PDB file of C-alpha atoms in Angstrom:
ATOM      1  CA  MET A   1     -43.313  62.839 -11.099  1.00 62.00           C
ATOM      2  CA  LEU A   2     -44.566  61.964  -7.626  1.00 63.00           C
ATOM      3  CA  ASP A   3     -41.244  62.909  -6.029  1.00 69.00           C
ATOM      4  CA  LYS A   4     -41.655  66.459  -7.393  1.00 72.00           C
ATOM      5  CA  LEU A   5     -45.119  66.866  -5.873  1.00 71.00           C
ATOM      6  CA  GLY A   6     -44.197  66.207  -2.282  1.00 77.00           C
ATOM      7  CA  ALA A   7     -46.482  64.981   0.459  1.00 85.00           C
ATOM      8  CA  VAL A   8     -48.926  67.879   0.210  1.00 84.00           C
ATOM      9  CA  GLY A   9     -49.301  67.476  -3.556  1.00 82.00           C
ATOM     10  CA  ILE A  10     -49.939  63.752  -3.258  1.00 84.00           C
ATOM     11  CA  ALA A  11     -52.473  64.372  -0.486  1.00 88.00           C
ATOM     12  CA  GLY A  12     -54.210  66.927  -2.707  1.00 85.00           C
ATOM     13  CA  ILE A  13     -54.467  64.428  -5.553  1.00 87.00           C
ATOM     14  CA  VAL A  14     -55.840  61.750  -3.223  1.00 90.00           C
ATOM     15  CA  VAL A  15     -58.440  64.118  -1.761  1.00 91.00           C
ATOM     16  CA  SER A  16     -59.476  65.278  -5.250  1.00 90.00           C
ATOM     17  CA  LEU A  17     -59.872  61.706  -6.473  1.00 90.00           C
ATOM     18  CA  ALA A  18     -61.813  60.741  -3.347  1.00 93.00           C
ATOM     19  CA  GLY A  19     -64.176  63.677  -3.830  1.00 91.00           C
ATOM     20  CA  LEU A  20     -64.623  62.777  -7.476  1.00 92.00           C
ATOM     21  CA  GLY A  21     -65.388  59.193  -6.427  1.00 92.00           C
ATOM     22  CA  VAL A  22     -68.094  60.362  -4.036  1.00 92.00           C
ATOM     23  CA  ILE A  23     -69.660  62.491  -6.764  1.00 92.00           C
ATOM     24  CA  ALA A  24     -69.406  59.626  -9.286  1.00 91.00           C
ATOM     25  CA  TYR A  25     -71.178  57.294  -6.871  1.00 93.00           C
ATOM     26  CA  GLU A  26     -74.173  59.628  -6.766  1.00 91.00           C
ATOM     27  CA  ALA A  27     -74.174  61.204 -10.255  1.00 93.00           C
ATOM     28  CA  PRO A  28     -71.756  59.874 -12.898  1.00 91.00           C
ATOM     29  CA  LEU A  29     -72.542  62.587 -15.472  1.00 94.00           C
ATOM     30  CA  ILE A  30     -71.830  65.368 -12.988  1.00 92.00           C
ATOM     31  CA  ALA A  31     -68.611  63.585 -11.998  1.00 92.00           C
ATOM     32  CA  ALA A  32     -67.475  63.588 -15.621  1.00 93.00           C
ATOM     33  CA  GLY A  33     -68.035  67.337 -15.784  1.00 92.00           C
ATOM     34  CA  VAL A  34     -66.168  67.921 -12.545  1.00 92.00           C
ATOM     35  CA  ALA A  35     -63.287  65.767 -13.805  1.00 92.00           C
ATOM     36  CA  LEU A  36     -63.058  67.887 -16.953  1.00 93.00           C
ATOM     37  CA  VAL A  37     -63.056  71.066 -14.866  1.00 92.00           C
ATOM     38  CA  LEU A  38     -60.285  69.699 -12.626  1.00 91.00           C
ATOM     39  CA  ALA A  39     -58.234  68.673 -15.655  1.00 91.00           C
ATOM     40  CA  GLY A  40     -58.691  72.124 -17.165  1.00 90.00           C
ATOM     41  CA  LEU A  41     -57.601  73.826 -13.968  1.00 90.00           C
ATOM     42  CA  GLY A  42     -54.550  71.597 -13.781  1.00 88.00           C
ATOM     43  CA  LEU A  43     -53.576  72.405 -17.358  1.00 89.00           C
ATOM     44  CA  ALA A  44     -54.104  76.122 -16.762  1.00 89.00           C
ATOM     45  CA  ALA A  45     -51.954  76.056 -13.618  1.00 87.00           C
ATOM     46  CA  PHE A  46     -49.249  74.158 -15.503  1.00 88.00           C
ATOM     47  CA  ALA A  47     -49.302  76.741 -18.294  1.00 87.00           C
ATOM     48  CA  VAL A  48     -49.062  79.642 -15.835  1.00 86.00           C
ATOM     49  CA  VAL A  49     -46.102  78.075 -14.029  1.00 86.00           C
ATOM     50  CA  ARG A  50     -44.399  77.207 -17.308  1.00 85.00           C
ATOM     51  CA  ASN A  51     -44.797  80.761 -18.647  1.00 86.00           C
ATOM     52  CA  LEU A  52     -43.639  82.281 -15.372  1.00 85.00           C
ATOM     53  CA  LEU A  53     -40.531  80.118 -15.270  1.00 85.00           C
ATOM     54  CA  SER A  54     -39.727  80.784 -18.919  1.00 86.00           C
ATOM     55  CA  SER A  55     -40.057  84.535 -18.380  1.00 86.00           C
ATOM     56  CA  LEU A  56     -37.524  84.235 -15.568  1.00 86.00           C
ATOM     57  CA  GLY A  57     -35.159  82.297 -17.808  1.00 84.00           C
ATOM     58  CA  MET A  58     -35.843  78.912 -16.237  1.00 81.00           C
ATOM     59  CA  GLY A  59     -38.119  77.491 -18.937  1.00 70.00           C
ATOM     60  CA  ALA A  60     -36.067  74.324 -19.345  1.00 72.00           C
ATOM     61  CA  MET A  61     -36.879  73.279 -15.773  1.00 68.00           C
ATOM     62  CA  VAL A  62     -40.479  72.369 -16.634  1.00 63.00           C
TER      63      VAL A  62
END
């Protein structure tokens, strides 16, 4: 999976996790909410890409 993300994708994940760590250090309950929001955004982006690729006939790629 990491080879498909590339350097920018991996850097984005690292920055997101670092930001979540900073929030968790100060307010763990808020960090849990932010983590759920990030997970939801990731799932929504995955669904959009999957639907777009399937509408173009490339649904098996995802």
